[in-house]
Amino acid sequence: MPDVFINALIAEKNQTAQIGTSAPAAWKNFERAAEARSEEALPYTDADLGLWGLLATVAMLFAGFTSAYLVRRVSGDWQPIAPPGLLYVNTIILLLSSITLEVARLSRRSGRQTAFHFWTSASTLLGMAFLGGQVLAWRQLQVMGIFLPTSAHSSFFYLLTGLHGVHLLGGVFGLLYAIRRAWSYDSDPVFEPAALRLTAFYWHFLTGIWIYLFFLLFVWR
């Protein structure tokens, strides 16, 4: 009888340990299934609506500054500045970051995890390189004696590029979070978390904003 009791205790302990070990994996599978069902049930999610609202706000913000810029540039004392040479390199870097991010998403959907890890890391590093390059472009202007209050054009340049940089820095943090989420689902390599999809959309939006700002500030003058 004592042997039966002891064997029962051992069996119960082993069952409890097994449940405790499988609980995180079970929760992750449940979370993944819930996220997938949410995306299948509706053409959009609450996160989509939140992102659209954010993008609309950002777009209106830059539209407001564009209106002020266009009004100011028709004044008689308007003196445009030449673009720092580094801005051309920065533009290419940001475009490449959008391309590598889409390659990463394609790798994810194809189940190529090693390629996904490589391209997401490349996108993040390129985004950081762009931000660092923007700071160096400011330094180039300052070496030439061009500061925020030097002229109306320089004021708009510092303001608009700084505002864009702040939003892109937020995108870098968002991308890091989305990558962490996606890497946590390596056991299901073809699944794309909503965080990665939404962050990619936000990233491409900011790339488009930068192209627009570059054209506004230095092409159409």
CSV table of C-alpha atoms in Angstrom, one decimal:
chain,number,residue,atom,x,y,z
A,1,MET,CA,0.0,0.0,0.0
A,2,PRO,CA,2.7,2.6,0.8
A,3,ASP,CA,4.4,1.7,-2.5
A,4,VAL,CA,1.2,2.5,-4.4
A,5,PHE,CA,0.9,5.8,-2.6
A,6,ILE,CA,4.5,6.7,-3.3
A,7,ASN,CA,4.1,5.8,-7.0
A,8,ALA,CA,1.0,8.0,-7.2
A,9,LEU,CA,2.9,10.9,-5.8
A,10,ILE,CA,5.7,10.5,-8.3
A,11,ALA,CA,3.3,10.3,-11.2
A,12,GLU,CA,1.5,13.4,-10.1
A,13,LYS,CA,4.8,15.3,-9.7
A,14,ASN,CA,5.9,14.3,-13.2
A,15,GLN,CA,2.6,15.4,-14.7
A,16,THR,CA,2.8,18.7,-12.9
A,17,ALA,CA,6.4,19.3,-14.2
A,18,GLN,CA,5.3,18.4,-17.7
A,19,ILE,CA,2.4,20.9,-17.6
A,20,GLY,CA,4.7,23.6,-16.2
A,21,THR,CA,7.2,23.0,-19.0
A,22,SER,CA,4.6,23.1,-21.8
A,23,ALA,CA,2.7,26.0,-20.5
A,24,PRO,CA,4.8,28.8,-22.2
A,25,ALA,CA,4.6,27.0,-25.5
A,26,ALA,CA,0.9,26.4,-25.2
A,27,TRP,CA,0.4,30.1,-24.3
A,28,LYS,CA,2.4,31.2,-27.3
A,29,ASN,CA,0.4,28.9,-29.6
A,30,PHE,CA,-2.8,30.3,-28.2
A,31,GLU,CA,-1.5,33.9,-28.7
A,32,ARG,CA,-0.5,33.1,-32.3
A,33,ALA,CA,-3.9,31.5,-33.1
A,34,ALA,CA,-5.8,34.4,-31.6
A,35,GLU,CA,-3.8,36.9,-33.6
A,36,ALA,CA,-4.3,34.9,-36.8
A,37,ARG,CA,-8.1,34.5,-36.2
A,38,SER,CA,-8.4,38.3,-35.5
A,39,GLU,CA,-6.8,39.1,-38.8
A,40,GLU,CA,-8.9,36.6,-40.7
A,41,ALA,CA,-12.2,37.7,-39.1
A,42,LEU,CA,-11.9,41.4,-40.1
A,43,PRO,CA,-10.3,43.2,-43.0
A,44,TYR,CA,-8.6,45.4,-40.4
A,45,THR,CA,-7.8,45.2,-36.7
A,46,ASP,CA,-7.7,47.8,-33.9
A,47,ALA,CA,-4.0,48.0,-34.4
A,48,ASP,CA,-4.6,48.9,-38.1
A,49,LEU,CA,-7.0,51.7,-37.1
A,50,GLY,CA,-4.5,53.0,-34.6
A,51,LEU,CA,-1.7,53.0,-37.2
A,52,TRP,CA,-3.9,54.8,-39.8
A,53,GLY,CA,-4.8,57.4,-37.2
A,54,LEU,CA,-1.1,57.9,-36.4
A,55,LEU,CA,-0.2,58.2,-40.1
A,56,ALA,CA,-3.0,60.7,-40.8
A,57,THR,CA,-1.8,62.8,-37.9
A,58,VAL,CA,1.8,62.7,-39.1
A,59,ALA,CA,0.7,63.5,-42.6
A,60,MET,CA,-1.3,66.5,-41.5
A,61,LEU,CA,1.6,67.7,-39.4
A,62,PHE,CA,4.0,67.7,-42.4
A,63,ALA,CA,1.2,69.2,-44.6
A,64,GLY,CA,0.9,72.1,-42.1
A,65,PHE,CA,4.7,72.8,-42.3
A,66,THR,CA,4.5,72.5,-46.1
A,67,SER,CA,1.9,75.2,-46.2
A,68,ALA,CA,4.0,77.5,-44.0
A,69,TYR,CA,7.1,76.7,-46.1
A,70,LEU,CA,5.3,77.5,-49.4
A,71,VAL,CA,4.0,80.8,-48.0
A,72,ARG,CA,7.4,81.8,-46.7
A,73,ARG,CA,9.4,80.9,-49.8
A,74,VAL,CA,7.7,83.5,-52.0
A,75,SER,CA,9.0,86.4,-49.8
A,76,GLY,CA,11.7,88.6,-51.3
A,77,ASP,CA,14.4,87.7,-48.8
A,78,TRP,CA,14.3,83.9,-49.5
A,79,GLN,CA,17.8,82.5,-49.7
A,80,PRO,CA,17.9,78.8,-50.4
A,81,ILE,CA,20.8,76.7,-49.1
A,82,ALA,CA,22.7,74.0,-51.0
A,83,PRO,CA,22.0,70.4,-49.8
A,84,PRO,CA,24.8,68.8,-47.9
A,85,GLY,CA,26.3,66.1,-50.0
A,86,LEU,CA,25.7,63.5,-47.4
A,87,LEU,CA,21.9,63.8,-47.9
A,88,TYR,CA,22.1,61.9,-51.1
A,89,VAL,CA,23.9,59.0,-49.4
A,90,ASN,CA,21.3,59.1,-46.6
A,91,THR,CA,18.5,59.0,-49.1
A,92,ILE,CA,19.9,55.8,-50.7
A,93,ILE,CA,20.4,54.3,-47.2
A,94,LEU,CA,16.8,54.8,-46.2
A,95,LEU,CA,15.5,53.4,-49.5
A,96,LEU,CA,17.7,50.4,-49.0
A,97,SER,CA,16.3,49.9,-45.5
A,98,SER,CA,12.7,49.7,-47.0
A,99,ILE,CA,13.9,47.2,-49.6
A,100,THR,CA,15.7,45.0,-47.1
A,101,LEU,CA,12.6,45.1,-44.8
A,102,GLU,CA,10.4,43.8,-47.6
A,103,VAL,CA,13.0,41.1,-48.5
A,104,ALA,CA,12.9,40.1,-44.8
A,105,ARG,CA,9.1,39.8,-44.9
A,106,LEU,CA,9.3,37.7,-48.0
A,107,SER,CA,11.9,35.5,-46.4
A,108,ARG,CA,9.6,35.1,-43.4
A,109,ARG,CA,6.6,34.0,-45.5
A,110,SER,CA,8.9,31.6,-47.4
A,111,GLY,CA,10.0,30.0,-44.2
A,112,ARG,CA,13.7,31.0,-44.6
A,113,GLN,CA,14.5,32.0,-41.0
A,114,THR,CA,18.2,32.6,-41.4
A,115,ALA,CA,17.5,35.1,-44.3
A,116,PHE,CA,14.8,36.7,-42.3
A,117,HIS,CA,17.1,37.3,-39.3
A,118,PHE,CA,19.8,38.7,-41.6
A,119,TRP,CA,17.5,41.1,-43.5
A,120,THR,CA,15.7,42.4,-40.5
A,121,SER,CA,19.0,43.1,-38.8
A,122,ALA,CA,20.2,44.9,-41.9
A,123,SER,CA,17.0,47.0,-42.0
A,124,THR,CA,17.5,48.1,-38.4
A,125,LEU,CA,21.2,48.9,-38.9
A,126,LEU,CA,20.4,50.9,-42.1
A,127,GLY,CA,17.8,52.9,-40.2
A,128,MET,CA,20.3,53.7,-37.5
A,129,ALA,CA,22.8,54.6,-40.2
A,130,PHE,CA,20.4,57.0,-41.7
A,131,LEU,CA,19.8,58.8,-38.4
A,132,GLY,CA,23.5,59.0,-37.8
A,133,GLY,CA,24.0,60.4,-41.3
A,134,GLN,CA,21.4,63.1,-40.8
A,135,VAL,CA,23.3,64.3,-37.7
A,136,LEU,CA,26.5,64.4,-39.8
A,137,ALA,CA,24.7,66.3,-42.5
A,138,TRP,CA,23.7,68.9,-39.8
A,139,ARG,CA,27.4,69.0,-38.9
A,140,GLN,CA,28.3,69.7,-42.5
A,141,LEU,CA,26.1,72.7,-42.6
A,142,GLN,CA,27.3,74.0,-39.3
A,143,VAL,CA,30.9,73.8,-40.6
A,144,MET,CA,29.8,75.9,-43.5
A,145,GLY,CA,28.3,78.4,-41.0
A,146,ILE,CA,24.7,77.5,-41.7
A,147,PHE,CA,22.7,77.2,-38.5
A,148,LEU,CA,19.0,77.1,-37.6
A,149,PRO,CA,18.5,80.9,-37.6
A,150,THR,CA,20.8,81.6,-40.6
A,151,SER,CA,17.9,81.9,-43.0
A,152,ALA,CA,14.3,80.9,-43.4
A,153,HIS,CA,15.3,77.9,-45.6
A,154,SER,CA,17.9,76.6,-43.1
A,155,SER,CA,15.3,76.9,-40.4
A,156,PHE,CA,12.8,74.8,-42.3
A,157,PHE,CA,15.6,72.3,-43.2
A,158,TYR,CA,16.6,71.8,-39.5
A,159,LEU,CA,13.0,71.7,-38.4
A,160,LEU,CA,11.6,69.3,-41.0
A,161,THR,CA,14.6,66.9,-41.0
A,162,GLY,CA,14.6,66.9,-37.2
A,163,LEU,CA,10.9,66.1,-37.0
A,164,HIS,CA,11.3,63.3,-39.5
A,165,GLY,CA,14.2,61.9,-37.6
A,166,VAL,CA,12.2,61.8,-34.4
A,167,HIS,CA,9.5,59.8,-36.1
A,168,LEU,CA,12.0,57.5,-37.7
A,169,LEU,CA,13.7,56.9,-34.3
A,170,GLY,CA,10.3,55.8,-33.1
A,171,GLY,CA,10.2,53.5,-36.1
A,172,VAL,CA,13.5,52.0,-35.1
A,173,PHE,CA,12.2,51.1,-31.7
A,174,GLY,CA,9.0,49.7,-33.3
A,175,LEU,CA,11.1,47.7,-35.7
A,176,LEU,CA,13.1,46.2,-32.8
A,177,TYR,CA,9.9,45.2,-31.0
A,178,ALA,CA,8.4,43.7,-34.2
A,179,ILE,CA,11.6,41.7,-34.9
A,180,ARG,CA,11.6,40.4,-31.3
A,181,ARG,CA,7.9,39.3,-31.8
A,182,ALA,CA,8.7,37.6,-35.1
A,183,TRP,CA,11.8,35.9,-33.8
A,184,SER,CA,9.7,34.5,-30.9
A,185,TYR,CA,7.6,32.6,-33.5
A,186,ASP,CA,10.5,30.8,-35.1
A,187,SER,CA,8.7,27.5,-34.5
A,188,ASP,CA,6.1,28.7,-37.0
A,189,PRO,CA,8.4,30.3,-39.6
A,190,VAL,CA,5.7,31.3,-42.2
A,191,PHE,CA,3.6,33.2,-39.6
A,192,GLU,CA,4.0,37.0,-39.8
A,193,PRO,CA,3.0,38.8,-36.6
A,194,ALA,CA,0.8,41.9,-37.0
A,195,ALA,CA,3.5,44.0,-35.3
A,196,LEU,CA,6.0,43.3,-38.2
A,197,ARG,CA,3.4,44.1,-40.9
A,198,LEU,CA,2.3,47.3,-39.3
A,199,THR,CA,5.9,48.5,-38.5
A,200,ALA,CA,6.9,47.8,-42.1
A,201,PHE,CA,4.0,49.9,-43.3
A,202,TYR,CA,5.0,52.8,-41.0
A,203,TRP,CA,8.6,52.5,-42.1
A,204,HIS,CA,7.7,52.7,-45.8
A,205,PHE,CA,5.5,55.7,-45.0
A,206,LEU,CA,8.4,57.5,-43.4
A,207,THR,CA,10.6,56.7,-46.4
A,208,GLY,CA,8.0,58.3,-48.6
A,209,ILE,CA,7.9,61.3,-46.3
A,210,TRP,CA,11.7,61.7,-46.6
A,211,ILE,CA,11.6,61.6,-50.4
A,212,TYR,CA,8.9,64.2,-50.4
A,213,LEU,CA,10.9,66.5,-48.0
A,214,PHE,CA,14.0,66.1,-50.1
A,215,PHE,CA,12.1,67.1,-53.2
A,216,LEU,CA,10.4,70.0,-51.4
A,217,LEU,CA,13.6,71.4,-49.8
A,218,PHE,CA,16.2,70.9,-52.5
A,219,VAL,CA,14.6,70.0,-55.9
A,220,TRP,CA,11.6,72.3,-56.1
A,221,ARG,CA,13.0,75.6,-54.9
